[in-house]
Amino acid sequence: MNINEKCQLAAVAFLNAASLTTIPAGQIYPGINGSDTDADTTEEPKVKLPCVIVDTGSADPVAPPSNNWKVPLTFRIRTQADDETSTEHASRVNEVLSKIITTTIADDLSGSLSNFTAFLVWPSPYQAGPSDRHWESSYTVDVTCVPADVA
């Protein structure tokens, strides 16, 4: 399993354990499972809304050959625009972000998956707006991590 997959799976496990009240159980998806875009088509895949999709960008090595990586980790919160207002969507986003924007997020991610340690999590800009027939908000953090358990 590569560092991108580990980072996504740690984030999904963490959010599932966080007992979110505004995102139903089973509706937090890692992008690696094809829950996001299908590489072979331009069609949006079938995901149940509301949901959170956790995806990563290209991982960059940090201080080679240390096996440390900097991984951009994106949390995308989606809500059906026909069923909810932007204010209702914002309430979901606030709950998800309240779990991510903490002083313990690196430790929380590390404890969510074996053979994965997050050392540092840097915030990035937040984006929001309508996307096709749903509201979508995204928040990206840069995770400095290693694919191993480090004490």
Short mmCIF file of C-alpha atoms in Angstrom, two decimals:
data_model
loop_
_atom_site.label_atom_id
_atom_site.label_comp_id
_atom_site.label_asym_id
_atom_site.label_seq_id
_atom_site.Cartn_x
_atom_site.Cartn_y
_atom_site.Cartn_z
CA MET A 1 0.00 0.00 0.00
CA ASN A 2 1.47 3.37 -0.99
CA ILE A 3 1.63 6.48 1.19
CA ASN A 4 -1.36 8.11 -0.54
CA GLU A 5 -3.58 5.11 0.20
CA LYS A 6 -2.42 4.99 3.81
CA CYS A 7 -3.08 8.69 4.30
CA GLN A 8 -6.60 8.38 2.83
CA LEU A 9 -7.46 5.26 4.82
CA ALA A 10 -6.20 6.83 8.06
CA ALA A 11 -8.40 9.88 7.44
CA VAL A 12 -11.47 7.76 6.61
CA ALA A 13 -10.95 5.59 9.70
CA PHE A 14 -10.52 8.70 11.85
CA LEU A 15 -13.73 10.34 10.56
CA ASN A 16 -15.69 7.09 10.92
CA ALA A 17 -14.55 6.83 14.54
CA ALA A 18 -15.45 10.49 15.15
CA SER A 19 -19.18 9.64 15.19
CA LEU A 20 -20.29 12.46 12.92
CA THR A 21 -23.97 13.29 13.39
CA THR A 22 -24.50 15.03 10.04
CA ILE A 23 -22.83 12.42 7.78
CA PRO A 24 -24.46 8.96 7.90
CA ALA A 25 -22.31 5.93 8.69
CA GLY A 26 -20.79 4.38 5.59
CA GLN A 27 -20.81 7.64 3.63
CA ILE A 28 -17.18 8.59 4.14
CA TYR A 29 -15.34 7.42 1.05
CA PRO A 30 -11.63 7.18 0.17
CA GLY A 31 -10.93 8.45 -3.32
CA ILE A 32 -8.80 5.34 -3.98
CA ASN A 33 -11.95 3.19 -4.05
CA GLY A 34 -13.28 4.98 -7.09
CA SER A 35 -15.81 6.92 -5.05
CA ASP A 36 -14.70 10.11 -6.67
CA THR A 37 -14.21 10.31 -10.42
CA ASP A 38 -14.02 7.30 -12.70
CA ALA A 39 -10.85 7.42 -14.79
CA ASP A 40 -12.57 5.70 -17.75
CA THR A 41 -15.60 8.00 -17.99
CA THR A 42 -16.62 11.56 -17.36
CA GLU A 43 -19.67 10.43 -15.36
CA GLU A 44 -19.88 11.06 -11.65
CA PRO A 45 -19.92 7.78 -9.72
CA LYS A 46 -22.83 6.75 -7.54
CA VAL A 47 -22.20 7.90 -3.98
CA LYS A 48 -24.83 8.50 -1.36
CA LEU A 49 -25.20 12.11 -0.35
CA PRO A 50 -24.44 13.69 1.99
CA CYS A 51 -20.91 12.35 2.09
CA VAL A 52 -17.26 13.07 2.66
CA ILE A 53 -14.74 12.04 0.01
CA VAL A 54 -11.14 11.90 1.17
CA ASP A 55 -8.56 12.16 -1.59
CA THR A 56 -4.86 12.88 -1.99
CA GLY A 57 -2.68 14.62 -4.52
CA SER A 58 0.87 13.72 -5.45
CA ALA A 59 3.06 12.81 -2.49
CA ASP A 60 6.47 14.50 -2.38
CA PRO A 61 9.45 13.03 -0.53
CA VAL A 62 10.72 15.05 2.42
CA ALA A 63 14.44 14.80 3.23
CA PRO A 64 15.22 11.70 1.14
CA PRO A 65 16.12 8.94 1.96
CA SER A 66 14.19 9.26 5.24
CA ASN A 67 10.96 7.77 3.74
CA ASN A 68 9.06 10.82 5.03
CA TRP A 69 6.43 12.23 2.71
CA LYS A 70 4.37 15.39 2.32
CA VAL A 71 0.87 14.38 1.16
CA PRO A 72 -1.88 16.86 0.25
CA LEU A 73 -5.02 15.40 1.85
CA THR A 74 -8.38 16.81 0.73
CA PHE A 75 -11.70 16.40 2.53
CA ARG A 76 -14.65 17.10 0.21
CA ILE A 77 -18.05 17.42 1.83
CA ARG A 78 -20.99 17.01 -0.56
CA THR A 79 -24.69 17.60 -0.02
CA GLN A 80 -27.60 17.29 -2.47
CA ALA A 81 -28.46 20.87 -3.50
CA ASP A 82 -32.11 19.99 -4.18
CA ASP A 83 -32.60 18.70 -0.63
CA GLU A 84 -30.72 21.24 1.48
CA THR A 85 -29.91 24.92 1.59
CA SER A 86 -26.39 26.28 1.60
CA THR A 87 -26.87 27.04 5.30
CA GLU A 88 -27.71 23.40 6.05
CA HIS A 89 -24.68 22.32 4.03
CA ALA A 90 -22.51 24.74 5.98
CA SER A 91 -23.63 23.07 9.20
CA ARG A 92 -22.34 19.70 7.91
CA VAL A 93 -19.08 21.28 6.84
CA ASN A 94 -18.60 22.88 10.25
CA GLU A 95 -19.00 19.53 11.99
CA VAL A 96 -16.47 17.80 9.72
CA LEU A 97 -13.97 20.65 9.98
CA SER A 98 -14.31 20.70 13.77
CA LYS A 99 -12.84 17.18 13.77
CA ILE A 100 -10.01 18.03 11.36
CA ILE A 101 -8.91 21.48 12.52
CA THR A 102 -7.54 20.53 15.92
CA THR A 103 -4.21 20.56 17.69
CA THR A 104 -4.27 16.73 17.84
CA ILE A 105 -5.05 15.87 14.20
CA ALA A 106 -1.57 14.41 13.49
CA ASP A 107 -1.88 12.08 16.50
CA ASP A 108 -5.51 11.30 15.59
CA LEU A 109 -4.54 10.23 12.05
CA SER A 110 -1.57 8.23 13.35
CA GLY A 111 -3.79 6.32 15.78
CA SER A 112 -6.33 5.47 13.09
CA LEU A 113 -4.16 3.16 10.97
CA SER A 114 -1.28 0.80 11.72
CA ASN A 115 2.02 1.30 9.92
CA PHE A 116 1.30 5.00 9.45
CA THR A 117 2.54 8.01 11.42
CA ALA A 118 1.62 11.63 10.76
CA PHE A 119 4.15 14.06 12.21
CA LEU A 120 2.72 17.39 11.14
CA VAL A 121 -0.51 18.62 9.51
CA TRP A 122 -0.48 22.03 7.82
CA PRO A 123 -3.77 23.73 6.86
CA SER A 124 -4.49 25.09 3.40
CA PRO A 125 -7.26 27.30 2.00
CA TYR A 126 -10.90 26.27 2.29
CA GLN A 127 -13.09 26.25 -0.85
CA ALA A 128 -16.87 26.08 -1.21
CA GLY A 129 -19.60 26.41 -3.81
CA PRO A 130 -22.18 24.62 -5.91
CA SER A 131 -21.03 21.81 -8.20
CA ASP A 132 -23.59 20.40 -10.63
CA ARG A 133 -26.57 19.33 -8.48
CA HIS A 134 -24.80 19.35 -5.12
CA TRP A 135 -23.08 21.67 -2.69
CA GLU A 136 -19.39 20.93 -2.34
CA SER A 137 -16.89 22.27 0.15
CA SER A 138 -13.29 21.16 0.32
CA TYR A 139 -10.49 21.58 2.78
CA THR A 140 -6.94 20.45 2.09
CA VAL A 141 -4.18 19.84 4.59
CA ASP A 142 -0.57 18.90 3.93
CA VAL A 143 0.35 15.84 5.98
CA THR A 144 4.01 15.12 6.70
CA CYS A 145 4.03 11.38 7.36
CA VAL A 146 5.83 8.08 7.08
CA PRO A 147 4.45 4.63 6.13
CA ALA A 148 5.49 3.08 9.46
CA ASP A 149 4.67 3.20 13.16
CA VAL A 150 7.08 5.59 14.86
CA ALA A 151 7.14 5.89 18.62
#
